[in-house]
Tab-separated table of C-alpha atoms in Angstrom:
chain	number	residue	atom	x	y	z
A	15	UNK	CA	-98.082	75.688	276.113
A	16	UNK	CA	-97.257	73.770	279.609
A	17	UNK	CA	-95.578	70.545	279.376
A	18	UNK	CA	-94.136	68.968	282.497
A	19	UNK	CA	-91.866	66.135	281.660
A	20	UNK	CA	-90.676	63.534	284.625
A	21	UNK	CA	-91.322	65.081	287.525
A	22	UNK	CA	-90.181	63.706	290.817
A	23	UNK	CA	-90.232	64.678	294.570
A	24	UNK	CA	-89.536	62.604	297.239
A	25	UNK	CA	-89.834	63.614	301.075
A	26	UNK	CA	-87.659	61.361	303.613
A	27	UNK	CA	-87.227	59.336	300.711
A	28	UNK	CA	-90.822	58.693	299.913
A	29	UNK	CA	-91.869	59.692	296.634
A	30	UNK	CA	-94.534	62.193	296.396
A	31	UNK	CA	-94.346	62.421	292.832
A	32	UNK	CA	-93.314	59.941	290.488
A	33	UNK	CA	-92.584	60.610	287.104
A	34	UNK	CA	-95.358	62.998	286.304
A	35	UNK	CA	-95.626	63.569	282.750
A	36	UNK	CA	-98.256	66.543	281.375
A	37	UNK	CA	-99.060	68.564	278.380
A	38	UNK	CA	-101.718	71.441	279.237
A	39	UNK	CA	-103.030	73.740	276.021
A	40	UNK	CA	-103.252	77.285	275.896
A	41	UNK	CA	-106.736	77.925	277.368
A	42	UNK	CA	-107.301	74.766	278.981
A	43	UNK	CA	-108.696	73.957	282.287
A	44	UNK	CA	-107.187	71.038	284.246
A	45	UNK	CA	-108.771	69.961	287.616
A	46	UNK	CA	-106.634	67.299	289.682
A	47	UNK	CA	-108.164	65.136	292.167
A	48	UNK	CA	-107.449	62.035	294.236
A	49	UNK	CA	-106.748	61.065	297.687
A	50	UNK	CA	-105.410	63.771	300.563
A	51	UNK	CA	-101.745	63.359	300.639
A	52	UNK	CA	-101.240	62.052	297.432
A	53	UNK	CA	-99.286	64.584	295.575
A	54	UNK	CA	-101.816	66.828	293.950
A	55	UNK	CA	-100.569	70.352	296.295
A	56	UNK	CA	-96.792	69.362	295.310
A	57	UNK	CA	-97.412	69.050	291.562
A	58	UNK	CA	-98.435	72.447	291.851
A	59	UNK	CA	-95.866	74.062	294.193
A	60	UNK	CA	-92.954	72.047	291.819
A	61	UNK	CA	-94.694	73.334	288.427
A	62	UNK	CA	-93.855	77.362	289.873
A	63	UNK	CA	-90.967	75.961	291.957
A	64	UNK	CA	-92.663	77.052	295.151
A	65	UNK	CA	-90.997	72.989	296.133
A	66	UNK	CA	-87.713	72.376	294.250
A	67	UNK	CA	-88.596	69.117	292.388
A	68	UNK	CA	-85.689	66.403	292.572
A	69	UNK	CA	-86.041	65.688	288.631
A	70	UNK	CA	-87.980	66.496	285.735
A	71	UNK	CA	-88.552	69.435	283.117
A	72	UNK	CA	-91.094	71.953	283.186
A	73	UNK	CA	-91.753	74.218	280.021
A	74	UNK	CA	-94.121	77.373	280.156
A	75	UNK	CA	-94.404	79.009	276.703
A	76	UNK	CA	-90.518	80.037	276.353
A	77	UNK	CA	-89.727	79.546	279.498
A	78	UNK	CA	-88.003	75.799	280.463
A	79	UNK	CA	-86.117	74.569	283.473
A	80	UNK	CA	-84.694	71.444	284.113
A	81	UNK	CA	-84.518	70.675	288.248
A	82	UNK	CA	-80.937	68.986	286.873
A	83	UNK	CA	-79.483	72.672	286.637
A	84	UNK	CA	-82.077	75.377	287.601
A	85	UNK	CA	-80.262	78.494	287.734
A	86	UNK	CA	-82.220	80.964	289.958
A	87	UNK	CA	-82.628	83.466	286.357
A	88	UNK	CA	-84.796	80.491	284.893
A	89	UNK	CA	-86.738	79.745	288.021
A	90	UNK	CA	-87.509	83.366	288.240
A	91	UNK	CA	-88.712	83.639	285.001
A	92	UNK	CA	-90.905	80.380	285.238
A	93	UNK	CA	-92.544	82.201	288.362
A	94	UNK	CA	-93.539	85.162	286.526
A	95	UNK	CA	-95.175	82.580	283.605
A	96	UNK	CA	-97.238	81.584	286.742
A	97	UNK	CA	-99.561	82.674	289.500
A	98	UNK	CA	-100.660	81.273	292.658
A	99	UNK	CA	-103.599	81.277	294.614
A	100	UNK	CA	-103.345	79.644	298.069
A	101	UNK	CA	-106.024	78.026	299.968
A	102	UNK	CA	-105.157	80.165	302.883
A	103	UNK	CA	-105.237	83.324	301.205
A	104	UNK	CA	-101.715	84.101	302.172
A	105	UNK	CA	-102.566	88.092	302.047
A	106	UNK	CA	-100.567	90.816	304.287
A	107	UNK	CA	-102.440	91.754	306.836
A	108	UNK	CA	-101.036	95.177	306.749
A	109	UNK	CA	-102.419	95.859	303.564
A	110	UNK	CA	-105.963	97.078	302.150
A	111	UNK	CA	-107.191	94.575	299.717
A	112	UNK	CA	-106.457	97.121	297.089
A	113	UNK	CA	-102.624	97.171	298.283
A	114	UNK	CA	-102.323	93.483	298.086
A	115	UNK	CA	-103.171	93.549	294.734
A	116	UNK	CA	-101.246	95.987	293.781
A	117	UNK	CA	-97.750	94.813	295.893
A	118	UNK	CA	-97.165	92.220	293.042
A	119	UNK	CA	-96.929	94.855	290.513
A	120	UNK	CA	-94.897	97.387	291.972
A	121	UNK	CA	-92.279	94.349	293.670
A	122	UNK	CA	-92.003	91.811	290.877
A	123	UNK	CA	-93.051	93.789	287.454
A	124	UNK	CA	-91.767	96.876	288.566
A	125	UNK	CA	-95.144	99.600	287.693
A	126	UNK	CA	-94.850	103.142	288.819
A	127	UNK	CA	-97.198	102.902	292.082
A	128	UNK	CA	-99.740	105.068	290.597
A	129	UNK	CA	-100.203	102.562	287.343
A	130	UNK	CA	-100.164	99.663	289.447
A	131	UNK	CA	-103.066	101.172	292.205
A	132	UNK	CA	-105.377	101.992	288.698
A	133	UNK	CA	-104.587	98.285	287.559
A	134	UNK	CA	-105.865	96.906	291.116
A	135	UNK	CA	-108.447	99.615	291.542
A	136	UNK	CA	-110.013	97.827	288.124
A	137	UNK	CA	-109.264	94.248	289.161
A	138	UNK	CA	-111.368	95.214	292.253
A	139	UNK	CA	-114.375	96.431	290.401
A	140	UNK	CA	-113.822	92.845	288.075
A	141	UNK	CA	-114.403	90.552	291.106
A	142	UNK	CA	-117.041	92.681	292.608
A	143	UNK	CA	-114.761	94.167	295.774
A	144	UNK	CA	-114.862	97.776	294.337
A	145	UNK	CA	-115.850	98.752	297.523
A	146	UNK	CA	-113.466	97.245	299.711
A	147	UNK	CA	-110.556	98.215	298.214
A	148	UNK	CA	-109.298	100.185	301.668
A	149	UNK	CA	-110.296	97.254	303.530
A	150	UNK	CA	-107.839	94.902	305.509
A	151	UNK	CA	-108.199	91.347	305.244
A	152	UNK	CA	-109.081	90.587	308.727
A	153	UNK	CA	-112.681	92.924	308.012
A	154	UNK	CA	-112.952	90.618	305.142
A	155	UNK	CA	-115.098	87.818	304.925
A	156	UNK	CA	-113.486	84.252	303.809
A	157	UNK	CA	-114.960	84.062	300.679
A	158	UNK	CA	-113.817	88.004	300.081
A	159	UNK	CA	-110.149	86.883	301.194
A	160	UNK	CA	-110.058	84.768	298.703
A	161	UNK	CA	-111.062	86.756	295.755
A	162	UNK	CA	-108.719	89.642	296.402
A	163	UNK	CA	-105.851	86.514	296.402
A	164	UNK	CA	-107.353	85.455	293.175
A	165	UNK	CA	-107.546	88.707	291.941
A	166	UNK	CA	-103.673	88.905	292.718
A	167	UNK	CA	-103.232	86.386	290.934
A	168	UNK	CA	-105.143	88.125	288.271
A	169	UNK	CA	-102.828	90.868	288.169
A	170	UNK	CA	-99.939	89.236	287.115
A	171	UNK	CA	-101.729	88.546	283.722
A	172	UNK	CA	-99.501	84.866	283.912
A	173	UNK	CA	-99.853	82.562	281.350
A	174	UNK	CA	-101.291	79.960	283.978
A	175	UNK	CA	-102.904	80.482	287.152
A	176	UNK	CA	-102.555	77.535	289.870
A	177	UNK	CA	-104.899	77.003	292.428
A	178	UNK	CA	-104.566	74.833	295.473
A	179	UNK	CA	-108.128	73.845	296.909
A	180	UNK	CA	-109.164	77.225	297.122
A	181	UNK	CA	-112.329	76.648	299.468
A	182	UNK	CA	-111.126	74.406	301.342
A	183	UNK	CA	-110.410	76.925	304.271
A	184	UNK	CA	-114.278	78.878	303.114
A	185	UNK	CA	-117.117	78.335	305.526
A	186	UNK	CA	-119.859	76.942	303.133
A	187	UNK	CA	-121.448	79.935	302.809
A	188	UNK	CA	-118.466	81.671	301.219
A	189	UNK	CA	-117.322	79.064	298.824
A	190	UNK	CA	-119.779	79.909	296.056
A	191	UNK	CA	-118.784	83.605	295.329
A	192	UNK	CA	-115.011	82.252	294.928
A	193	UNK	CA	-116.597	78.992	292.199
A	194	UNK	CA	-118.321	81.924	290.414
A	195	UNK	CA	-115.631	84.076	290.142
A	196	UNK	CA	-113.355	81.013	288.850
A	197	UNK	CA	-115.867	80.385	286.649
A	198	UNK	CA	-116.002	83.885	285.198
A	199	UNK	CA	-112.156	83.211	284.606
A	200	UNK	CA	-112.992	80.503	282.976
A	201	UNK	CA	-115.584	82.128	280.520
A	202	UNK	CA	-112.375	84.085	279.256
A	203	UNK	CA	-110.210	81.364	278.448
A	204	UNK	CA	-107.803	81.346	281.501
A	205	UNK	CA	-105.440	78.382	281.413
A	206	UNK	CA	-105.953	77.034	284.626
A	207	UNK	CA	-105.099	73.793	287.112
A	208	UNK	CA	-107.155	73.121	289.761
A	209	UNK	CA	-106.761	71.276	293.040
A	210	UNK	CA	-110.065	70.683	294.426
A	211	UNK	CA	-112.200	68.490	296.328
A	212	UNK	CA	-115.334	70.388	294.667
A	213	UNK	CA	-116.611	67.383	292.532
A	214	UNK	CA	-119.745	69.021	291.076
A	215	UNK	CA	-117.632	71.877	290.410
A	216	UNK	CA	-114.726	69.710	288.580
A	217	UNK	CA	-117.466	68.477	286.610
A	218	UNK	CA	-118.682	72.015	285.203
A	219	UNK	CA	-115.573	73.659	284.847
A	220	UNK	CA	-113.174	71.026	283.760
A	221	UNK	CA	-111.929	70.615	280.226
A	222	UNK	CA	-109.813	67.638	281.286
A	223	UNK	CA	-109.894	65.698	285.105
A	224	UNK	CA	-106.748	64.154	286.267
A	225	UNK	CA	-107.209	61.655	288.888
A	226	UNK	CA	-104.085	60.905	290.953
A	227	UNK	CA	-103.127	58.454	293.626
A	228	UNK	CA	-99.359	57.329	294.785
A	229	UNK	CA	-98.062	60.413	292.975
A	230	UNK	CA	-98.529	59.209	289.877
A	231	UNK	CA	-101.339	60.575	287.153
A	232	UNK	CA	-103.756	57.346	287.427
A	233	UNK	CA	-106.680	58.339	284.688
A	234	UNK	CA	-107.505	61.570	282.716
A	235	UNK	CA	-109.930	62.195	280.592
A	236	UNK	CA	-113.084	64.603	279.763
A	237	UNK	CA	-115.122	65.039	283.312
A	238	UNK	CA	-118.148	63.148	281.455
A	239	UNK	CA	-115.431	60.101	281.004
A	240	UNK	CA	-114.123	60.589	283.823
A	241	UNK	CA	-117.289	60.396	286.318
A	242	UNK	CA	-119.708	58.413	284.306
A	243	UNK	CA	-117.079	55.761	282.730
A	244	UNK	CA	-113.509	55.927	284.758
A	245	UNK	CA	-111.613	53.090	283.602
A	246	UNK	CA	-109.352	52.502	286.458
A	247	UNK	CA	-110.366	50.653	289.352
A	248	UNK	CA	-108.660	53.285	291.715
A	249	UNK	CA	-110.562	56.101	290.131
A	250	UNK	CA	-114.093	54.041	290.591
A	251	UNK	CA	-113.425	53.624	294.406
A	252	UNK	CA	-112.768	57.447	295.000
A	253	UNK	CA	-115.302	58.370	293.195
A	254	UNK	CA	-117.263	55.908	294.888
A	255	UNK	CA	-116.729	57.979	298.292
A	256	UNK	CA	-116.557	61.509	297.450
A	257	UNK	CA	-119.449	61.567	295.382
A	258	UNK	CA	-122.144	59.543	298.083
């Protein structure tokens, strides 16, 4: 379904990824970890071209572009294959939750208004915000932020939904509506990847854990492999750290 085929970013000449090669089933659920700076965020902002990736193919369903010759049609069309959810929310403030879910449907699928505000209205009742759907995000909570931007991403109905550490911004009292409602995303066969520092969480929800370090994939495996048995040295000492 996803395959990601030499992928390579540098910054000031410094490679953040190099050479990332990746084949993600339909359904699947990948969570990436490693160290902080490492390359995790940019493997997701190249695989939906939020970051223009120096080199390497990326293939969602139909839909392939080569960084080589991306024409801005492809790139487009890879976007719509994909949804984003950003640790920061990245909601308009201007909007009621129910508007922010809606915007992506009216702007970028192109629903009559009144189609799109009874496809949010229901995505609201889904994550449990039925009630706040004239609500602006700053009379939101953290953790209620971040479910309306998940259930934006939701709305697009793409065939992979990206998350960059998506508590990482919660206070911890918020973080465990937003693992629940991943989880529930999960129950339905959502392909997903997953940048988290949310080890026990990895561990439940993971089909597959990718530990990375240097921007390169390091070790991947099932999360029982993975955090009982890593073979890699590199993967032993992280784990050694988070997981005290």
């Amino acid at each position: 379904m996803i395959r990601i085929q030499n992928l390579t970013k540098a910054y000031n000449g410094q490679k953040v990824l190099d050479g990332i090669n990746l084949d993600i089933a339909e359904g699947e659920i990948i969570v990436v970890i490693g160290p902080s700076g490492t390359g995790k965020s940019t493997l997701l902002r190249c695989i939906n071209y939020l970051e223009q990736p120096d080199a390497g193919i990326i293939s969602i369903g139909d839909t392939q572009v080569d960084a080589a010759h991306a024409s801005r049609k492809s790139v487009l069309k890879l976007r719509r294959n994909t949804s984003f959810v950003f640790q920061n929310y990245a909601l308009f403030a201007n909007k009621t939750a129910l508007q922010n879910i809606a915007e992506g449907l009216i702007t970028v699928w192109k629903k009559p208004k009144p189609q799109a505000l009874q496809e949010a209205a229901q995505i609201l009742s889904d994550i449990g915000l039925a009630d706040k759907a004239d609500s602006y995000p700053a009379s939101l909570s953290g953790g209620q932020q971040q479910r309306v931007g998940i259930g934006r991403a939701m709305a697009s109905h793409s065939q992979v939904m990206l998350f960059d550490e998506p508590t990482s911004a919660l206070d911890p009292e918020w973080v465990e509506e937003v693992l629940q409602l991943m989880k529930k995303l999960a129950h339905r066969k959502q392909t997903m990847v997953i940048v988290t520092h949310e080890m026990d969480f990895a561990r439940d929800i993971a089909d597959r854990v990718i530990f990375m370090e240097g921007g390169r994939i390091v070790e991947q495996g099932p999360p029982q492999k993975i955090f009982s048995q890593p073979d890699d040295d590199r993967t032993r000492a992280f784990l050694r750290k988070v997981l005290r």
